[in-house]
Every structure is written in C-alpha cells, then in structure tokens.
Amino acid sequence: MSDQTTPPSTLRAGDSASWSVTLSGYSPAEGWALHYRLLWPAGTAVTLETTEAGESFAVSISAEVSGNWPAGPATLAWWVAKAGHRRTLGHQPITILPNLAVVATFDGRSDNERALIAAKAALTKYLESGRGHVESYTIADRQMKFRSADELRALIEHYERECAIERARANALQGHATGRILTRF
C-alpha cells in the first residue's frame, strides 16, 4: 500500500495507483463505507472499490482496471455511506493520461510547446509570403487584419519563456539541475 493519503491529480491509464484515507467522524469501525466514482464529461462512470484498513480506508486501482480508461479530463467524487445515510465529502478534477502501451500515436508536447511551434510556423509563412507590408484589407463587408512580424516575434518569445519554465519544473521534479547555479562570495 502506498504512503499517499490523497487521490492523485493525474493517472496514466494502464498504471496502478493506491492511497489510504482516514476520515474523522466516519470510521469503518462505526459502519461507514467510503465510495469513489470516476466520471468523464461523456461516457461511462467507473466505481472504485475501497477496503477497510484499520481506522482508514484503502483504495487500490490495478493496472487491469485502469487499462481501458479513456484519456482526458475527468472528475473523481467521493462520499461515505452508512445504513441509509450518505454524505458527499468532495470531488476533484483528475486527468487520465493515455495508456502508452496501447495507443498508436501520441503527442507528448505541452500546449505551450505546440503554440510555440505554431507561432514559429506563422512567422515563417508571413515572411515567406512577401506580403509583410500588408497589415489589413477589406473586401466588401469582410475585413482581415494580420499580426505584424514584431507581434509574432513577441508571441514566440512568450512561448519560449513558458516552455523554459515547464522544462525547469520537469527537471526539478526529476531531481535534475534547473539550469541555474547560484553562488555567494
């Protein structure tokens, strides 16, 4: 059993997960049962089983159970019940990541990385078109306004900073250097 005491905020389909929860006032010894339910915006909900673990409740999700869960945003809800009484305790968003052992394709880039690539492509196309001098035009009642090259460069710089922050966070989580070494003399 894991030392984790809260449900995860992300879970990869096909992976296992476990946590235990102690609920003040809702002890298994007093007859309370803890229930979890995973709900997607569309599709079928999944009920997660819990077991008594002394004064706590244990949740264990096997790789087989999560293996076919659809990737995407979901909501994890939980409540306790006892002899006709029920009390909803909470819910939280949870992201189900794709099962990399079975998917045929996968784009692991972040939204910022995809936006950076798109902004660079837009700047390249803008400069290659030879129409860098056209800021806007109107035909009949339709108007089109283009971003300037400077605006596209600023957008690229913004997303480069965001991508650098994401890389630094990922490196820090993996125990790697964040790219800065501070020294005081």
Backbone as numpy.savetxt, mean C-alpha at the origin, in Angstrom:
# Nx Ny Nz CAx CAy CAz Cx Cy Cz
4.32 -18.36 16.48 3.48 -17.18 16.48 4.36 -15.94 16.48
3.94 -14.95 15.83 4.68 -13.70 15.69 4.58 -12.87 16.96
5.56 -11.97 17.13 5.50 -11.01 18.23 4.64 -9.81 17.86
4.15 -9.78 16.64 3.36 -8.65 16.17 2.03 -8.61 16.92
1.62 -7.38 17.32 0.39 -7.23 18.10 -0.67 -6.42 17.36
-0.40 -6.08 16.10 -1.38 -5.37 15.30 -1.44 -6.01 13.92
-2.57 -5.89 13.24 -2.63 -6.42 11.87 -1.68 -5.65 10.97
-1.19 -6.28 9.92 -0.29 -5.59 8.99 -1.05 -4.56 8.15
-0.34 -3.57 7.64 -0.97 -2.59 6.74 -0.82 -3.03 5.29
0.11 -3.94 5.03 0.25 -4.55 3.70 0.49 -6.04 3.89
0.02 -6.80 2.94 0.24 -8.24 2.97 0.31 -8.73 1.52
1.35 -9.47 1.21 1.49 -10.00 -0.14 0.68 -11.29 -0.23
-0.19 -11.36 -1.24 -0.95 -12.59 -1.48 0.05 -13.72 -1.65
-0.25 -14.85 -1.00 0.66 -15.99 -1.05 1.63 -16.04 0.11
1.69 -14.97 0.90 2.55 -14.97 2.10 1.70 -15.28 3.33
2.37 -15.73 4.37 1.68 -15.97 5.63 1.86 -14.76 6.54
0.97 -14.64 7.50 1.04 -13.54 8.48 0.42 -14.02 9.77
0.87 -13.43 10.88 0.28 -13.77 12.17 0.48 -12.61 13.14
-0.44 -12.50 14.06 -0.35 -11.52 15.12 -1.25 -11.98 16.26
-1.02 -11.43 17.43 -1.87 -11.73 18.59 -2.34 -10.42 19.20
-3.54 -10.46 19.76 -4.17 -9.26 20.29 -4.71 -9.55 21.68
-4.43 -8.67 22.62 -5.04 -8.73 23.94 -6.00 -7.56 24.04
-7.26 -7.86 24.35 -8.30 -6.83 24.38 -8.83 -6.67 25.80
-8.56 -5.54 26.38 -9.03 -5.27 27.73 -10.57 -5.26 27.75
-11.14 -6.07 28.62 -12.60 -6.14 28.75 -13.25 -7.16 27.83
-12.48 -7.79 26.97 -13.03 -8.77 26.03 -12.15 -10.03 26.04
-12.01 -10.63 27.17 -11.14 -11.79 27.34 -11.79 -13.05 26.77
-11.00 -13.92 26.15 -11.54 -15.20 25.70 -12.07 -16.03 26.87
-11.44 -15.86 28.06 -11.88 -16.60 29.24 -13.29 -16.20 29.65
-13.72 -14.99 29.29 -15.07 -14.52 29.62 -16.07 -14.84 28.51
-15.63 -15.61 27.50 -16.53 -16.04 26.45 -16.54 -15.18 25.20
-15.71 -14.16 25.14 -15.66 -13.31 23.95 -14.89 -14.00 22.84
-15.33 -13.79 21.62 -14.64 -14.30 20.44 -14.30 -13.11 19.55
-13.10 -13.09 19.00 -12.66 -12.02 18.11 -12.83 -12.48 16.67
-13.36 -11.61 15.85 -13.60 -11.92 14.43 -12.94 -10.86 13.56
-12.34 -11.30 12.45 -11.76 -10.41 11.44 -12.42 -10.72 10.10
-12.57 -9.68 9.31 -13.10 -9.85 7.96 -12.35 -8.92 7.03
-11.92 -9.45 5.90 -11.19 -8.69 4.90 -12.15 -8.42 3.74
-12.33 -7.12 3.42 -13.29 -6.73 2.38 -12.61 -5.90 1.31
-12.88 -6.22 0.04 -12.38 -5.46 -1.09 -13.50 -4.57 -1.61
-13.18 -3.51 -2.36 -14.23 -2.66 -2.92 -15.21 -3.45 -3.80
-14.74 -4.52 -4.42 -15.61 -5.40 -5.21 -15.10 -6.82 -5.03
-15.99 -7.77 -5.06 -15.57 -9.16 -4.92 -16.07 -9.76 -3.62
-15.50 -10.88 -3.28 -15.94 -11.65 -2.13 -15.10 -11.35 -0.91
-15.75 -11.15 0.22 -15.05 -10.91 1.49 -14.49 -12.23 2.02
-13.48 -12.11 2.87 -12.83 -13.28 3.48 -12.90 -13.14 4.99
-13.33 -14.20 5.66 -13.34 -14.24 7.12 -12.04 -14.87 7.59
-11.38 -14.24 8.54 -10.13 -14.75 9.09 -10.40 -15.37 10.45
-9.90 -16.55 10.65 -10.12 -17.27 11.90 -9.17 -16.79 12.99
-9.66 -16.75 14.22 -8.82 -16.45 15.38 -8.93 -17.61 16.36
-7.92 -17.74 17.20 -7.94 -18.78 18.23 -7.57 -18.15 19.56
-7.98 -18.80 20.63 -7.61 -18.34 21.97 -6.14 -18.64 22.21
-5.46 -17.69 22.84 -4.06 -17.88 23.22 -3.89 -17.30 24.62
-4.40 -18.02 25.60 -4.38 -17.50 26.97 -5.37 -16.36 27.10
-4.89 -15.20 27.49 -5.73 -14.00 27.61 -5.81 -13.22 26.30
-5.18 -13.74 25.25 -5.12 -13.06 23.96 -5.84 -13.87 22.89
-5.97 -13.25 21.75 -6.48 -13.91 20.56 -5.34 -13.98 19.55
-5.20 -15.10 18.89 -4.15 -15.28 17.88 -4.79 -15.36 16.50
-4.16 -14.68 15.57 -4.59 -14.71 14.17 -3.44 -15.28 13.36
-3.73 -16.25 12.52 -2.70 -16.85 11.68 -3.28 -17.06 10.29
-2.64 -16.45 9.30 -3.06 -16.58 7.90 -1.99 -17.39 7.19
-2.39 -18.49 6.61 -1.42 -19.33 5.91 -1.21 -18.83 4.48
-0.13 -19.26 3.88 0.15 -18.90 2.49 -0.93 -19.44 1.56
-1.48 -20.60 1.89 -2.55 -21.19 1.07 -3.81 -20.34 1.13
-4.13 -19.82 2.30 -5.34 -18.98 2.46 -5.21 -17.68 1.68
-4.06 -17.04 1.76 -3.89 -15.73 1.10 -3.48 -15.85 -0.37
-3.16 -17.04 -0.82 -2.60 -17.24 -2.15 -3.43 -16.70 -3.31
-4.73 -16.75 -3.21 -5.58 -16.30 -4.32 -6.27 -14.97 -4.05
-5.86 -14.27 -3.01 -6.48 -12.97 -2.75 -6.14 -12.00 -3.87
-7.11 -11.20 -4.30 -6.82 -10.22 -5.35 -5.97 -9.07 -4.82
-5.04 -8.62 -5.64 -4.19 -7.49 -5.26 -5.01 -6.21 -5.30
-4.67 -5.30 -4.40 -5.32 -4.00 -4.39 -5.71 -3.57 -3.00
-6.37 -2.42 -2.90 -6.77 -1.91 -1.59 -7.94 -2.73 -1.03
-7.90 -2.92 0.27 -8.96 -3.65 0.97 -9.14 -3.01 2.34
-10.13 -3.49 3.07 -10.37 -3.03 4.44 -10.41 -4.24 5.35
-9.69 -4.16 6.46 -9.72 -5.20 7.47 -10.58 -4.69 8.62
-11.66 -5.40 8.91 -12.57 -5.01 10.00 -12.50 -6.06 11.10
-12.70 -5.65 12.36 -12.70 -6.62 13.45 -13.70 -6.23 14.51
-14.24 -7.27 15.17 -15.24 -7.09 16.20 -15.18 -8.28 17.16
-15.77 -8.10 18.33 -15.89 -9.18 19.30 -17.37 -9.53 19.44
-17.63 -10.78 19.79 -19.00 -11.24 19.98 -19.04 -12.21 21.15
-20.19 -12.20 21.83 -20.40 -13.12 22.96 -21.90 -13.21 23.20
-22.46 -14.40 23.11 -23.85 -14.69 23.47 -24.83 -13.62 22.99
-24.85 -13.36 21.70 -25.81 -12.41 21.15 -25.38 -10.95 21.23
-24.24 -10.68 21.82 -23.72 -9.30 21.89 -22.57 -9.17 20.89
-22.51 -8.02 20.27 -21.42 -7.76 19.33 -20.97 -6.32 19.49
-19.65 -6.11 19.42 -19.09 -4.76 19.46 -18.01 -4.66 18.40
-18.24 -3.74 17.44 -17.23 -3.48 16.42 -16.10 -2.68 17.06
-14.87 -3.17 16.90 -13.73 -2.53 17.53 -12.94 -1.64 16.58
-12.99 -1.93 15.30 -12.23 -1.09 14.38 -12.15 -1.65 12.98
-11.53 -0.84 12.15 -11.22 -1.26 10.78 -10.03 -0.43 10.32
-9.32 -0.95 9.36 -8.15 -0.24 8.83 -7.96 -0.61 7.37
-7.40 0.32 6.62 -7.06 -0.04 5.24 -5.89 -1.00 5.23
-5.91 -1.90 4.28 -4.81 -2.84 4.10 -4.61 -3.00 2.60
-3.37 -3.04 2.19 -3.06 -3.22 0.77 -2.61 -4.66 0.56
-3.31 -5.35 -0.33 -2.91 -6.70 -0.69 -2.02 -6.58 -1.93
-0.79 -6.98 -1.79 0.18 -6.93 -2.88 0.05 -8.19 -3.73
0.40 -8.12 -5.01 0.23 -9.29 -5.88 1.13 -10.45 -5.48
0.64 -11.64 -5.73 1.37 -12.87 -5.46 2.41 -13.04 -6.57
3.66 -12.73 -6.29 4.71 -12.76 -7.30 5.05 -14.17 -7.78
4.59 -15.18 -7.09 4.85 -16.56 -7.52 3.91 -16.99 -8.64
2.82 -16.23 -8.87 1.86 -16.67 -9.89 1.52 -15.62 -10.94
1.81 -14.33 -10.70 1.44 -13.32 -11.69 2.34 -13.44 -12.92
1.76 -13.09 -14.07 2.53 -13.16 -15.32 3.34 -11.89 -15.55
2.81 -10.75 -15.11 3.51 -9.47 -15.26 3.41 -8.70 -13.95
4.36 -7.78 -13.77 4.37 -6.99 -12.54 5.17 -5.73 -12.77
4.63 -4.60 -12.37 5.34 -3.33 -12.42 5.54 -2.88 -10.98
6.72 -3.05 -10.47 7.00 -2.74 -9.08 7.38 -1.29 -8.82
7.30 -0.45 -9.86 7.64 0.96 -9.67 6.55 1.67 -8.87
6.97 2.66 -8.11 6.02 3.46 -7.35 5.30 4.43 -8.27
4.26 5.06 -7.77 3.55 6.09 -8.54 4.50 7.22 -8.93
5.39 7.60 -8.00 6.36 8.66 -8.29 7.32 8.25 -9.41
7.76 7.00 -9.40 8.68 6.54 -10.45 7.99 6.53 -11.82
6.73 6.10 -11.84 6.00 6.10 -13.12 5.76 7.53 -13.59
5.43 8.44 -12.68 5.21 9.84 -13.06 6.50 10.48 -13.57
7.63 10.14 -12.97 8.92 10.67 -13.42 9.21 10.23 -14.85
9.00 8.96 -15.14 9.23 8.45 -16.50 8.29 9.16 -17.49
7.02 9.35 -17.11 6.06 10.01 -18.00 6.45 11.47 -18.23
6.91 12.16 -17.19 7.31 13.57 -17.34 8.54 13.70 -18.23
9.49 12.79 -18.09 10.68 12.81 -18.95 10.29 12.54 -20.41
9.36 11.60 -20.62 8.90 11.31 -21.98 8.16 12.51 -22.57
7.36 13.20 -21.74 6.64 14.38 -22.22 7.61 15.48 -22.62
8.66 15.69 -21.84 9.65 16.71 -22.18 10.37 16.34 -23.48
10.75 15.08 -23.60 11.43 14.64 -24.82 10.54 14.85 -26.04
9.28 14.45 -25.94 8.35 14.61 -27.07 8.14 16.08 -27.38
8.03 16.90 -26.36 7.83 18.35 -26.52 9.00 18.96 -27.28
10.21 18.59 -26.90 11.40 19.16 -27.54 11.61 18.61 -28.95
11.27 17.33 -29.17 11.43 16.73 -30.49 10.40 17.22 -31.50
9.26 17.68 -31.04 8.18 18.06 -31.95 8.50 19.33 -32.73
9.42 20.13 -32.22 9.74 21.38 -32.89 8.70 22.45 -32.70
7.74 22.19 -31.81 6.68 23.17 -31.56 6.82 23.78 -30.17
8.04 23.87 -29.69 8.27 24.43 -28.38 7.85 25.87 -28.26
7.65 26.54 -29.38 7.26 27.95 -29.35 5.74 28.11 -29.20
4.95 27.04 -29.37 3.49 27.14 -29.28 3.09 26.88 -27.83
2.52 27.90 -27.18 2.08 27.75 -25.80 0.62 27.32 -25.74
-0.22 27.87 -26.64 -1.62 27.48 -26.67 -2.20 27.82 -28.04
-3.32 27.19 -28.35 -4.03 27.53 -29.57 -5.52 27.27 -29.37
-6.33 27.89 -30.21 -7.78 27.73 -30.15 -8.28 27.41 -31.56
-9.12 26.40 -31.67 -9.81 26.05 -32.91 -11.28 25.95 -32.56
-12.07 26.83 -33.20 -13.51 26.93 -32.90 -13.66 27.19 -31.41
-14.37 26.33 -30.68 -14.57 26.57 -29.25 -13.65 25.70 -28.39
-12.68 25.03 -28.98 -11.76 24.18 -28.24 -10.42 24.87 -28.10
-9.90 24.83 -26.87 -8.62 25.47 -26.60 -7.66 24.43 -26.03
-6.41 24.50 -26.43 -5.38 23.60 -25.94 -4.22 24.45 -25.42
-3.80 24.16 -24.17 -2.67 24.88 -23.59 -1.62 23.85 -23.21
-0.40 24.10 -23.60 0.71 23.20 -23.33 1.53 23.72 -22.16
2.16 22.79 -21.47 3.12 23.19 -20.45 4.38 23.65 -21.16
5.08 24.55 -20.52 6.36 24.99 -21.09 7.43 23.97 -20.73
8.56 24.04 -21.41 9.67 23.14 -21.11 10.14 23.36 -19.67
10.11 24.61 -19.21 10.52 24.89 -17.83 9.57 24.24 -16.82
8.28 24.26 -17.12 7.32 23.61 -16.22 7.54 22.10 -16.19
7.82 21.52 -17.35 8.10 20.09 -17.39 9.38 19.75 -16.64
10.41 20.60 -16.78 11.66 20.38 -16.03 11.42 20.46 -14.52
10.60 21.43 -14.10 10.28 21.56 -12.67 9.53 20.32 -12.18
8.62 19.80 -13.02 7.89 18.59 -12.66 8.84 17.40 -12.53
9.79 17.30 -13.45 10.79 16.23 -13.40 11.62 16.35 -12.12
12.06 17.56 -11.79 12.83 17.76 -10.56 12.02 17.36 -9.33
10.74 17.70 -9.32 9.87 17.32 -8.19 9.85 15.80 -8.03
9.59 15.09 -9.12 9.49 13.63 -9.03 10.85 12.98 -8.77
11.93 13.59 -9.21 13.26 13.06 -8.88 13.49 13.14 -7.38
13.08 14.26 -6.76 13.21 14.39 -5.29 12.35 13.35 -4.58
11.11 13.17 -5.04 10.22 12.19 -4.42 10.78 10.78 -4.54
11.34 10.45 -5.70 11.94 9.12 -5.90 13.16 8.94 -5.00
13.96 9.98 -4.84 15.13 9.90 -3.96 14.70 9.66 -2.51
13.63 10.31 -2.08 13.11 10.10 -0.72 12.65 8.66 -0.56
11.93 8.14 -1.56 11.47 6.74 -1.50 12.65 5.78 -1.42
13.69 6.02 -2.22 14.86 5.13 -2.20 15.55 5.19 -0.84
15.67 6.39 -0.27 16.31 6.53 1.05 15.51 5.79 2.12
14.18 5.90 2.07 13.35 5.18 3.05 13.51 3.67 2.89
13.49 3.20 1.64 13.64 1.77 1.39 15.00 1.28 1.88
16.06 2.04 1.63 17.40 1.68 2.10 17.45 1.64 3.62
16.84 2.63 4.27 16.84 2.67 5.73 16.10 1.46 6.31
14.97 1.09 5.69 14.21 -0.07 6.17 14.99 -1.37 6.01
15.86 -1.42 5.01 16.66 -2.62 4.78 17.99 -2.57 5.52
18.21 -1.52 6.30 19.43 -1.41 7.08 20.62 -0.88 6.32
20.39 -0.34 5.13 21.48 0.22 4.33 21.63 1.70 4.64
22.77 2.23 4.24 23.02 3.67 4.43 22.01 4.48 3.60
21.58 5.59 4.13 20.60 6.43 3.44 21.23 7.38 2.45
22.54 7.34 2.33 23.19 8.21 1.36 23.86 9.40 1.98
23.66 9.62 3.26 24.29 10.76 3.93 25.10 10.25 5.11
26.27 10.81 5.24 27.09 10.52 6.40 27.39 11.86 7.05
26.91 12.03 8.25 27.11 13.29 8.97 28.27 13.14 9.94
29.15 14.12 9.92 30.32 14.09 10.80 30.45 15.44 11.50
30.80 15.39 12.74 31.01 16.61 13.51 32.44 16.62 14.04
33.11 17.73 13.87 34.49 17.85 14.35 34.55 18.80 15.50
